[in-house]
Coordinates of C-alpha atoms in Angstrom, one line a residue:
Chain A
M1 CA -7.5 9.5 -2.3
G2 CA -4.6 7.1 -2.3
P3 CA -3.6 4.6 -3.3
L4 CA -3.8 6.2 -6.8
V5 CA -3.3 2.9 -8.6
P6 CA -5.5 1.6 -10.2
F7 CA -8.3 4.2 -9.8
I8 CA -6.4 7.3 -10.9
I9 CA -3.2 5.9 -12.4
S10 CA -3.5 3.0 -14.7
N11 CA -1.7 -0.3 -14.2
E12 CA 0.5 0.3 -17.2
F13 CA 1.7 3.7 -16.0
N14 CA 2.3 2.1 -12.7
L15 CA 5.4 0.5 -14.2
I16 CA 6.8 4.0 -14.8
I17 CA 6.1 4.8 -11.2
A18 CA 8.0 1.7 -10.2
L19 CA 11.0 3.0 -12.1
I20 CA 10.8 6.4 -10.4
S21 CA 10.4 4.8 -7.0
G22 CA 13.4 2.6 -7.7
I23 CA 15.6 5.6 -8.8
G24 CA 14.8 7.3 -5.5
F25 CA 15.3 4.1 -3.6
G26 CA 18.6 3.3 -5.2
F27 CA 19.9 6.8 -4.9
V28 CA 19.2 7.1 -1.2
L29 CA 20.7 3.7 -0.5
E30 CA 23.9 4.5 -2.3
Q31 CA 24.1 7.9 -0.7
A32 CA 23.7 6.3 2.7
G33 CA 26.7 4.1 2.0
F34 CA 24.8 0.9 1.5
S35 CA 27.0 0.0 -1.5
S36 CA 29.9 -0.8 0.9
T37 CA 30.0 -4.0 2.8
R38 CA 32.3 -2.4 5.4
K39 CA 29.4 -0.1 6.3
L40 CA 26.7 -2.7 6.1
V41 CA 28.3 -5.4 8.3
G42 CA 29.6 -2.8 10.8
L43 CA 26.2 -3.2 12.4
F44 CA 27.0 -6.8 13.6
Y45 CA 30.4 -5.9 14.9
G46 CA 29.5 -2.6 16.6
Y47 CA 31.7 -0.2 14.7
D48 CA 29.1 1.3 12.4
F49 CA 25.4 1.3 12.9
T50 CA 24.5 3.1 9.7
V51 CA 22.3 0.3 8.6
L52 CA 20.2 0.4 11.7
K53 CA 19.9 4.2 11.7
V54 CA 18.9 4.4 8.1
F55 CA 16.6 1.5 8.2
F56 CA 14.8 2.3 11.4
T57 CA 14.4 6.0 10.6
A58 CA 13.0 5.0 7.1
G59 CA 10.6 2.5 8.6
V60 CA 9.3 4.9 11.3
T61 CA 9.0 7.8 8.9
A62 CA 6.9 5.8 6.5
M63 CA 4.9 4.3 9.2
I64 CA 4.0 7.7 10.7
G65 CA 3.3 9.0 7.3
V66 CA 0.9 6.2 6.4
L67 CA -1.1 6.7 9.7
F68 CA -1.1 10.5 9.1
L69 CA -2.4 10.2 5.6
D70 CA -5.0 7.8 6.7
R71 CA -6.2 10.1 9.3
L72 CA -6.4 13.0 6.9
G73 CA -8.5 10.7 4.7
L74 CA -5.9 10.7 1.9
L75 CA -5.0 7.1 1.9
D76 CA -7.3 4.1 2.1
L77 CA -5.6 1.6 4.4
S78 CA -8.0 -1.2 3.4
L79 CA -6.5 -1.2 -0.1
I80 CA -2.8 -1.2 1.0
Y81 CA -0.9 -4.4 0.6
I82 CA -0.1 -6.0 3.9
N83 CA 2.5 -8.7 3.9
P84 CA 0.8 -11.9 5.0
T85 CA 2.2 -13.7 8.0
F86 CA 3.4 -17.2 7.7
L87 CA 5.1 -17.7 11.0
W88 CA 7.5 -20.5 10.4
S89 CA 8.7 -19.4 7.0
A90 CA 9.2 -15.8 8.2
M91 CA 11.4 -16.9 11.0
I92 CA 13.3 -19.6 9.2
G93 CA 13.6 -17.6 6.0
G94 CA 14.7 -14.6 8.1
A95 CA 17.4 -16.6 9.9
I96 CA 18.7 -17.9 6.5
M97 CA 18.8 -14.3 5.3
G98 CA 20.7 -13.2 8.3
L99 CA 23.3 -15.9 7.7
G100 CA 23.5 -14.8 4.1
F101 CA 23.9 -11.2 5.2
I102 CA 26.9 -11.9 7.4
I103 CA 28.6 -14.2 4.9
G104 CA 27.8 -12.2 1.8
G105 CA 27.9 -8.7 3.3
F106 CA 24.8 -7.4 1.4
C107 CA 21.1 -7.9 1.1
P108 CA 19.5 -8.0 -2.4
G109 CA 18.7 -4.3 -2.6
T110 CA 22.2 -3.2 -1.4
G111 CA 23.9 -5.8 -3.5
I112 CA 22.2 -4.4 -6.6
C113 CA 23.3 -0.9 -5.6
A114 CA 26.9 -2.0 -5.2
A115 CA 26.8 -3.9 -8.5
S116 CA 25.5 -0.7 -10.2
I117 CA 28.6 1.3 -9.2
G118 CA 31.0 -1.4 -10.1
K119 CA 31.6 -3.3 -7.0
V120 CA 32.6 -6.8 -8.1
D121 CA 31.4 -8.4 -4.9
G122 CA 28.0 -6.8 -5.4
M123 CA 27.7 -8.4 -8.8
A124 CA 28.8 -11.8 -7.3
F125 CA 26.1 -11.4 -4.6
V126 CA 23.4 -10.7 -7.2
V127 CA 24.4 -13.8 -9.2
G128 CA 24.4 -15.8 -5.9
S129 CA 20.9 -14.6 -5.0
A130 CA 19.7 -15.7 -8.5
L131 CA 21.1 -19.1 -7.7
G132 CA 19.4 -19.1 -4.4
V133 CA 16.0 -18.3 -5.9
L134 CA 16.5 -21.1 -8.5
A135 CA 17.4 -23.5 -5.7
F136 CA 14.2 -22.6 -3.9
A137 CA 12.2 -23.0 -7.0
E138 CA 13.7 -26.4 -7.9
G139 CA 13.6 -27.7 -4.4
Y140 CA 10.2 -26.3 -3.6
P141 CA 8.6 -29.7 -2.5
L142 CA 11.3 -29.8 0.2
F143 CA 10.3 -26.3 1.5
E144 CA 6.6 -26.5 0.8
K145 CA 5.6 -27.6 4.3
I146 CA 7.5 -24.8 6.1
Y147 CA 6.6 -22.4 3.4
L148 CA 2.8 -22.8 3.9
A149 CA 2.7 -23.5 7.7
E150 CA 1.0 -21.2 10.2
A151 CA -0.7 -19.0 7.6
W152 CA -2.2 -16.2 9.6
G153 CA -3.1 -13.9 6.8
P154 CA -2.4 -10.2 6.8
V155 CA -2.3 -9.7 10.6
L156 CA -0.9 -6.4 12.0
I157 CA 1.6 -6.2 14.8
N158 CA -0.5 -3.8 16.8
E159 CA -3.5 -6.3 16.8
K160 CA -1.1 -9.0 18.0
L161 CA 0.1 -6.8 20.8
G162 CA -3.5 -5.7 21.6
M163 CA -3.0 -2.0 21.1
S164 CA -4.1 0.7 18.6
K165 CA -2.0 1.6 15.6
I166 CA -1.2 5.0 17.0
V167 CA 0.0 3.6 20.4
F168 CA 2.2 1.1 18.6
A169 CA 3.6 4.0 16.5
F170 CA 4.4 6.0 19.6
L171 CA 6.1 3.0 21.1
L172 CA 8.2 2.1 18.1
T173 CA 9.3 5.7 17.6
A174 CA 10.4 5.9 21.2
I175 CA 12.2 2.6 20.9
A176 CA 13.9 3.9 17.7
V177 CA 15.1 7.1 19.5
I178 CA 16.4 5.1 22.5
T179 CA 18.2 2.6 20.2
F180 CA 19.9 5.5 18.3
Y181 CA 21.1 6.9 21.5
F182 CA 22.6 3.7 22.8
T183 CA 24.1 2.5 19.5
R184 CA 25.9 5.8 19.3
K185 CA 27.5 5.0 22.7
V186 CA 28.5 1.5 21.5
E187 CA 29.9 3.0 18.3
N188 CA 32.0 5.4 20.2
R189 CA 33.4 2.8 22.5
V190 CA 34.3 0.3 19.8
N191 CA 36.0 3.0 17.7
G192 CA 37.6 4.7 20.7
N193 CA 35.9 7.9 19.9
Q194 CA 35.9 10.4 22.7
T195 CA 34.6 13.5 21.0
K196 CA 31.2 14.8 21.8
S197 CA 28.6 15.6 19.1
P198 CA 28.5 19.4 18.4
A199 CA 25.6 21.2 20.0
T200 CA 24.1 22.2 16.6
R201 CA 23.8 18.5 15.7
L202 CA 22.1 17.7 18.9
F203 CA 19.7 20.5 18.4
K204 CA 18.9 19.3 14.9
Y205 CA 18.3 15.7 16.2
S206 CA 16.1 16.9 19.0
F207 CA 14.1 19.0 16.5
A208 CA 13.6 15.9 14.2
V209 CA 12.5 13.7 17.1
G210 CA 10.2 16.4 18.3
F211 CA 8.7 16.7 14.8
A212 CA 8.1 13.0 14.7
F213 CA 6.2 13.0 17.9
L214 CA 4.3 16.2 16.9
V215 CA 2.9 14.5 13.8
L216 CA 2.0 11.5 15.9
I217 CA 0.2 13.7 18.4
I218 CA -1.7 15.5 15.7
T219 CA -2.6 12.1 14.1
A220 CA -3.8 10.9 17.5
I221 CA -6.1 13.9 18.2
L222 CA -7.4 14.6 14.7
P223 CA -10.9 13.2 14.1
D224 CA -10.8 10.9 11.1
K225 CA -12.5 11.6 7.8
Q226 CA -15.6 9.5 8.6
S227 CA -16.4 11.3 11.9
R228 CA -15.7 14.6 10.3
L229 CA -18.1 13.9 7.5
E230 CA -20.7 12.7 10.1
A231 CA -20.3 15.8 12.2
R232 CA -20.8 18.0 9.1
I233 CA -23.9 16.1 8.0
N234 CA -25.4 16.3 11.5
N235 CA -24.8 20.0 11.4
D236 CA -26.4 20.4 8.0
L237 CA -29.3 18.2 8.8
A238 CA -30.5 20.6 11.3
R239 CA -30.0 23.7 9.4
A240 CA -30.2 23.0 5.6
D241 CA -33.3 23.9 3.6
F242 CA -34.5 20.9 1.7
A243 CA -37.6 22.5 0.1
Q244 CA -35.6 23.4 -3.0
V245 CA -34.3 19.9 -3.6
E246 CA -37.3 17.7 -2.8
V247 CA -39.2 16.6 -5.9
P248 CA -42.6 14.9 -5.9
A249 CA -43.0 11.4 -7.4
D250 CA -44.8 12.6 -10.6
K251 CA -41.8 14.9 -11.4
L252 CA -39.4 12.1 -10.9
A253 CA -41.4 9.8 -13.1
V254 CA -41.2 12.4 -15.9
E255 CA -37.5 12.5 -15.5
I256 CA -37.2 8.8 -15.6
I257 CA -39.2 8.5 -18.8
N258 CA -37.6 11.4 -20.6
N259 CA -34.1 11.7 -19.2
Y260 CA -33.3 8.3 -17.9
Y261 CA -29.8 8.6 -19.5
R262 CA -29.1 11.8 -17.6
I263 CA -30.1 10.7 -14.1
N264 CA -29.1 8.3 -11.4
I265 CA -31.7 7.1 -9.1
I266 CA -30.0 6.1 -5.9
D267 CA -31.6 3.9 -3.3
V268 CA -29.9 4.5 0.0
R269 CA -31.8 1.9 1.9
A270 CA -30.3 -1.5 3.1
P271 CA -29.8 -4.1 0.3
E272 CA -32.7 -6.2 1.6
A273 CA -35.2 -3.4 1.2
F274 CA -33.8 -2.6 -2.2
K275 CA -34.2 -6.3 -3.2
A276 CA -37.9 -6.3 -2.1
Y277 CA -38.8 -3.3 -4.1
H278 CA -37.0 -0.4 -5.8
L279 CA -37.8 2.4 -8.2
P280 CA -37.4 1.7 -11.9
L281 CA -33.7 1.9 -12.9
A282 CA -32.6 2.6 -9.4
I283 CA -29.2 1.5 -8.0
N284 CA -28.5 0.6 -4.5
I285 CA -25.9 2.6 -2.5
P286 CA -26.7 1.9 1.2
S287 CA -26.2 5.1 3.2
D288 CA -23.3 3.6 5.3
K289 CA -21.5 2.5 2.1
M290 CA -21.5 5.8 0.3
N291 CA -17.9 6.5 1.2
D292 CA -16.7 3.4 -0.7
R293 CA -14.5 4.4 -3.6
Q294 CA -16.5 2.4 -6.1
W295 CA -19.4 4.9 -5.9
Q296 CA -17.1 7.9 -6.3
T297 CA -17.7 8.1 -10.1
I298 CA -21.5 8.1 -9.6
L299 CA -21.4 10.8 -6.9
D300 CA -19.0 12.8 -9.1
Q301 CA -20.7 12.8 -12.4
E302 CA -21.1 16.4 -13.6
H303 CA -23.4 15.5 -16.4
K304 CA -25.9 13.4 -14.5
T305 CA -28.3 14.4 -11.8
N306 CA -28.8 12.1 -8.8
Y307 CA -32.1 11.5 -7.3
I308 CA -32.0 10.0 -3.8
Y309 CA -34.7 8.2 -1.9
A310 CA -35.3 6.1 1.1
D311 CA -38.3 5.1 3.2
D312 CA -38.1 7.8 5.6
Q313 CA -37.2 11.4 5.3
R314 CA -34.3 11.4 7.6
T315 CA -32.4 8.6 5.8
A316 CA -33.1 10.2 2.4
R317 CA -31.8 13.6 3.7
I318 CA -28.7 12.1 5.2
G319 CA -28.1 10.3 1.9
Y320 CA -28.5 13.5 0.0
L321 CA -26.1 15.4 2.3
K322 CA -23.5 12.7 2.0
A323 CA -23.8 12.7 -1.8
C324 CA -23.4 16.5 -1.8
N325 CA -20.3 16.2 0.5
L326 CA -18.7 13.4 -1.3
G327 CA -19.3 14.3 -4.9
K328 CA -19.9 17.0 -7.3
A329 CA -23.1 16.0 -9.1
D330 CA -26.4 17.8 -8.6
N331 CA -28.5 16.0 -6.1
Y332 CA -32.3 15.9 -5.4
I333 CA -34.5 14.0 -2.9
L334 CA -37.6 12.1 -3.8
M335 CA -40.5 13.3 -1.7
G336 CA -42.2 10.6 0.4
S337 CA -41.0 7.0 0.4
S338 CA -40.4 4.3 -2.1
S339 CA -43.7 2.7 -1.2
A340 CA -45.5 5.9 -1.8
F341 CA -43.9 6.0 -5.2
K342 CA -44.9 2.4 -5.8
S343 CA -48.6 2.9 -4.9
T344 CA -48.7 6.1 -6.9
F345 CA -47.9 4.2 -10.1
T346 CA -49.3 0.7 -9.5
D347 CA -52.7 1.0 -7.9
I348 CA -54.0 3.9 -9.9
L349 CA -57.7 4.4 -9.1
P350 CA -59.8 5.7 -12.1
P351 CA -61.3 9.0 -11.3
G352 CA -64.9 8.9 -10.2
P353 CA -67.8 10.0 -12.5
G354 CA -67.9 13.5 -11.0
A355 CA -64.1 14.1 -11.3
D356 CA -62.8 17.3 -12.6
K357 CA -60.4 17.7 -15.6
Q358 CA -57.4 17.9 -13.3
E359 CA -58.0 14.5 -11.8
V360 CA -58.6 12.9 -15.1
N361 CA -55.3 14.3 -16.3
V362 CA -53.4 13.0 -13.4
Y363 CA -55.0 9.6 -13.9
N364 CA -54.1 9.5 -17.6
F365 CA -50.5 10.8 -16.9
R366 CA -49.9 8.2 -14.2
Q367 CA -51.2 5.3 -16.2
K368 CA -49.1 6.2 -19.2
A369 CA -46.1 6.9 -17.0
A370 CA -46.4 3.5 -15.3
A371 CA -46.5 1.8 -18.7
D372 CA -43.6 3.8 -20.0
M373 CA -41.5 3.1 -17.0
M374 CA -42.3 -0.7 -17.3
R375 CA -41.2 -0.6 -20.9
L376 CA -38.1 1.3 -20.1
V377 CA -37.1 -1.2 -17.4
D378 CA -37.6 -4.0 -19.7
A379 CA -35.6 -2.4 -22.5
L380 CA -32.8 -1.5 -20.3
K381 CA -32.8 -4.7 -18.3
N382 CA -29.2 -5.5 -19.0
S383 CA -27.6 -2.0 -19.1
S384 CA -29.3 -0.9 -15.9
A385 CA -28.2 -3.8 -13.8
P386 CA -25.9 -2.4 -11.1
V387 CA -22.3 -2.5 -12.1
I388 CA -20.4 -4.7 -9.7
V389 CA -17.0 -3.2 -9.3
K390 CA -14.4 -5.8 -8.6
K391 CA -12.4 -5.0 -5.5
S392 CA -8.9 -4.4 -6.8
K393 CA -6.3 -6.4 -5.2
I394 CA -2.9 -4.8 -4.8
K395 CA 0.0 -7.2 -5.0
G396 CA 3.2 -6.5 -3.3
G397 CA 6.1 -7.9 -1.3
C398 CA 9.2 -9.3 -2.7
Chain B
M1 CA 38.8 14.1 -7.5
K2 CA 38.1 13.3 -3.9
K3 CA 35.4 10.8 -2.9
Q4 CA 32.5 12.5 -1.0
S5 CA 31.5 11.3 2.3
Y6 CA 28.2 9.5 2.8
M7 CA 25.0 11.2 3.7
N8 CA 24.0 11.6 7.4
P9 CA 22.3 8.3 8.1
Y10 CA 19.2 9.8 9.7
L11 CA 18.6 12.2 6.8
A12 CA 19.1 9.2 4.4
G13 CA 16.7 7.3 6.5
F14 CA 14.1 10.1 6.4
L15 CA 14.4 10.4 2.6
L16 CA 14.1 6.6 2.2
G17 CA 11.1 6.7 4.3
M18 CA 9.6 9.4 2.2
V19 CA 10.3 7.4 -1.0
L20 CA 8.6 4.4 0.6
L21 CA 5.7 6.5 1.8
G22 CA 5.3 8.1 -1.7
T23 CA 5.4 4.6 -3.3
I24 CA 2.7 3.4 -0.8
Y25 CA 0.5 6.4 -1.4
V26 CA 0.7 6.1 -5.2
T27 CA 0.7 2.4 -5.8
G28 CA -0.6 0.9 -2.5
R29 CA 2.5 -1.3 -2.1
G30 CA 5.9 -1.0 -0.7
L31 CA 9.4 -1.4 -2.2
G32 CA 11.2 -4.6 -2.9
A33 CA 14.3 -6.2 -4.4
S34 CA 14.4 -10.0 -4.3
G35 CA 11.1 -10.3 -6.1
A36 CA 12.7 -8.9 -9.3
V37 CA 15.5 -11.5 -9.1
K38 CA 12.8 -14.1 -8.8
S39 CA 10.9 -12.7 -11.7
V40 CA 14.0 -12.6 -14.0
V41 CA 15.3 -16.0 -12.9
L42 CA 12.0 -17.9 -13.2
S43 CA 11.1 -16.3 -16.5
S44 CA 14.6 -17.2 -17.9
V45 CA 14.1 -20.8 -16.8
M46 CA 10.7 -20.9 -18.5
K47 CA 12.3 -19.6 -21.7
V48 CA 15.3 -21.8 -21.6
A49 CA 13.7 -25.0 -20.4
P50 CA 9.9 -24.8 -21.1
E51 CA 9.4 -28.6 -20.6
H52 CA 11.2 -28.6 -17.3
S53 CA 9.2 -25.6 -16.1
E54 CA 6.0 -27.4 -16.8
N55 CA 7.0 -30.2 -14.6
T56 CA 8.2 -28.0 -11.7
A57 CA 5.2 -27.0 -9.7
Y58 CA 6.6 -23.8 -8.2
I59 CA 7.8 -22.4 -11.6
K60 CA 4.5 -23.4 -13.4
T61 CA 2.4 -21.7 -10.8
Y62 CA 4.5 -18.6 -11.1
G63 CA 4.2 -18.6 -14.9
E64 CA 0.4 -18.9 -14.6
E65 CA 0.2 -16.1 -12.1
H66 CA 2.5 -13.8 -14.2
P67 CA 1.4 -14.4 -17.8
N68 CA 2.9 -11.2 -19.0
G69 CA 6.5 -12.1 -18.1
P70 CA 9.2 -10.0 -16.4
L71 CA 8.7 -6.9 -18.7
H72 CA 5.4 -6.3 -16.9
D73 CA 6.6 -7.0 -13.5
W74 CA 6.4 -4.0 -11.1
L75 CA 9.6 -5.0 -9.2
V76 CA 11.7 -5.5 -12.3
F77 CA 11.0 -1.9 -13.2
E78 CA 11.7 -0.8 -9.7
V79 CA 15.0 -2.6 -9.5
T80 CA 15.9 -1.1 -12.9
G81 CA 15.3 2.2 -11.1
I82 CA 17.5 1.1 -8.3
L83 CA 20.4 0.4 -10.7
I84 CA 19.9 3.9 -12.3
G85 CA 19.4 5.7 -9.0
A86 CA 22.5 4.1 -7.3
F87 CA 24.5 4.7 -10.4
L88 CA 23.5 8.4 -10.4
S89 CA 24.4 8.7 -6.8
G90 CA 27.7 7.1 -7.4
V91 CA 28.5 9.4 -10.2
I92 CA 27.6 12.4 -8.1
S93 CA 29.7 11.3 -5.2
N94 CA 32.5 10.1 -7.4
R95 CA 32.3 6.5 -6.2
V96 CA 31.9 4.7 -9.6
G97 CA 34.6 2.2 -10.6
I98 CA 35.4 -1.5 -10.7
K99 CA 36.3 -2.3 -7.3
L100 CA 36.4 -5.1 -4.8
E101 CA 36.2 -4.5 -1.0
H102 CA 37.1 -7.1 1.5
G103 CA 38.3 -7.6 5.0
P104 CA 42.1 -7.4 5.7
R105 CA 42.5 -11.1 6.4
I106 CA 41.0 -12.6 3.2
T107 CA 41.8 -12.8 -0.5
N108 CA 39.8 -11.4 -3.4
R109 CA 38.9 -15.0 -4.2
T110 CA 37.6 -15.7 -0.8
R111 CA 35.5 -12.6 -0.9
I112 CA 33.9 -13.5 -4.2
I113 CA 33.1 -17.0 -3.0
A114 CA 31.6 -15.6 0.2
A115 CA 29.5 -13.1 -1.7
V116 CA 28.1 -15.8 -4.0
I117 CA 27.3 -18.1 -1.1
G118 CA 25.8 -15.2 1.0
G119 CA 23.8 -14.2 -2.0
A120 CA 22.5 -17.7 -2.6
L121 CA 21.5 -18.0 1.1
F122 CA 19.8 -14.6 0.9
G123 CA 18.0 -15.5 -2.3
L124 CA 16.8 -18.8 -0.9
G125 CA 15.8 -17.2 2.4
S126 CA 13.9 -14.4 0.7
Q127 CA 11.8 -16.9 -1.1
L128 CA 11.0 -18.9 2.0
G129 CA 10.4 -15.6 4.0
R130 CA 8.4 -14.0 1.1
G131 CA 10.6 -11.0 0.8
C132 CA 13.9 -9.6 1.8
T133 CA 15.1 -6.7 3.9
S134 CA 13.2 -4.3 1.6
G135 CA 10.1 -6.1 0.7
A136 CA 9.3 -7.9 4.0
A137 CA 11.2 -6.0 6.7
L138 CA 11.1 -2.4 5.7
S139 CA 7.9 -2.2 3.7
G140 CA 6.3 -4.6 6.3
M141 CA 7.3 -2.3 9.1
A142 CA 5.7 0.7 7.4
V143 CA 2.4 -1.0 7.2
M144 CA 2.8 -2.7 10.6
S145 CA 2.7 -6.2 9.1
F146 CA 3.3 -8.8 11.8
G147 CA 5.0 -11.1 9.5
G148 CA 7.2 -8.4 8.0
I149 CA 8.4 -7.4 11.6
I150 CA 9.0 -11.1 12.5
T151 CA 11.2 -11.5 9.3
M152 CA 13.1 -8.3 10.2
I153 CA 13.8 -9.6 13.8
A154 CA 14.8 -12.9 12.3
I155 CA 17.2 -11.4 9.8
F156 CA 19.1 -9.1 12.2
G157 CA 18.9 -11.6 15.1
S158 CA 20.5 -14.3 13.0
G159 CA 23.1 -11.8 11.7
Y160 CA 24.2 -11.1 15.3
A161 CA 24.1 -14.8 16.2
F162 CA 26.4 -15.8 13.3
A163 CA 28.6 -12.7 13.4
Y164 CA 31.1 -14.2 15.7
F165 CA 31.8 -17.2 13.5
F166 CA 32.4 -15.2 10.4
R167 CA 34.5 -12.4 12.0
K168 CA 37.5 -13.4 10.0
L169 CA 35.8 -12.3 6.8
W170 CA 35.5 -8.7 8.0
L171 CA 37.7 -7.8 11.0
K172 CA 41.4 -7.5 11.4

C-alpha cells in the first residue's frame, strides 16, 4: 500500500526515486515545449495555450489517479503531504510569481529545463531565482507577518466548498474540458486559423475525456477497502467454523510459558479495557485500528502465531477474521474472555480432600503456570512493552 | 537535422500527470522545483558565511531543519533529474544548443535583464507562497490542497493582470 516511503522503500533510496521522478518530469516538460518562453507566455496573450493544456491535464490526471488508488486501497491518503494553507502568503506570493512569470518568461521548473538544453535566458532566470530566494531569506523579518498569517493547516478545497472529493473531481474535470474547448477557439481567432481539427483527433480527444469520466464513475461507485473488508468479515462471521482455531486458556498459558518468543497475544479490546487488565505479554490492537499500517508487520509475521482475545466471543472472532484478512500469520482465538483467563490463573482453588488425580494435576499445573507467567512478564518487562511506532511525517512542497 | 515539433499538449499533460501520480504513490509527496534552489542557495550561504547564517533567523532555522545539507535533499535530487530529463528530451528532439530567444522588439541584453528580474521575483514569491508552479500549484491541485489551488489562481491571475504592461517584451 502506498506511499511506499518509508515503509517499503527506505529514505535513502527515496533520493534515487527523486532522481527518476525528476528525469520523467524534465523530459515531459521539455517535450511539451516548456523550454521555450514563446510557448510559455503565449498563454497570457492568447496565441498559445499549451501551458494551460499541459498543466490542467496533468493536474486532473494525477488528481483522478490519487482518488482511484485511494478507493482501491492502494494509497493511504492520510499519509500524503498536503500543502498547508497560509491564505495571505499564498495569494501575495502567487501574485509576485505571476509578475515574475510575465517578466521572466519562465517558472523555476521550466527555467531549469530551458537552461539544461542551453537556453541562456533560462540560465539567467535560474540565477535570478537564486537571488530571489536569497532576498527572501535575508529580508525574512519583513515578510514574516504575511508569511505566517492566516495559517489554516492542510485544508482541502473540497472541504472549503462543502462537497465530497469525488464531486469536486467531476467538477474540475468538466471545467478542464470546457476550458480546453474555449481556449482552442481563442487560439484560432488570435492566430487567424480557420482550419478545423481532423475528425480522428476529435475522436481521440472524446475518447480521452470519456476515459477520464469513466475512471471517476468507477471510483464513485466502487466500495472502499474498509467497507469491502467489513462486508467480507460479516459474511465469514456467519459461516466460518471457529472450532478449529479456538484454544482454551490452559493451552494458551502453555504457549506463553514455552513459546513466548514465537507468539503474539493480541488484545482487540478498547485501550481502557487493556489498561485495566490484560493477559501476560499481550499487546493492544483495538479492533477498529487493525487496518493501521503500523500493525501490518505483526499481522504479517510468518514465523509467529497470533492469539487473539477479547471479552466477548463476537469481538474476538471479528478480530480474528480481520487478522486473517489483513495478514499472513497463523491466527487463533482464546476461548472465553480475558476475565475468565484472569480468574483461571489468579484465584486458583486448592482441590478438596476427595479430589481425583486429574483435579490435583490441573491445580498444580495452573499454580506453576501462574508463577511462570509472572516471572516471564517480570523478565520481559522492557522488551514486551508495546512498540510505539512514530507516525512518519512526509515532507513536501517546494 | 530538422528540429522536431513538440508533443501534443494533452498527451504531455497526461504523461506529466502520471509522473506526478507515480511520485505521490511511491513517496507520498509531489514534485517541486523552487525548493531545490532554496536548498542550494541557503546551504551555500551557510558554507560561505557561517557567522552571518547564525545571525539570520530564517537561514538558521533552515539549517537546523536540514542538518544533512543539500546532498540529502529530495528536491535537489529531483531537480538534478529534471536537468537530465530535459537534456535527454532536447537531444532526442534535436533542440540542444546555446540559444537566446526573445521578442522581436527587445535586445538580447534586455531579455537577459528581464529573465534575471523575473527569476528573482519568482524566487521571492515562491518562498513567500511556499512553493512554485510545480510544488504548490500542480502538486497542490493533485491532492486538492486549498492553499495550492489559491496559489495557482494567484499566479495565473497576476500573469494575466500584468501581461498588458509587459507586452513589449514578447509581442511584435
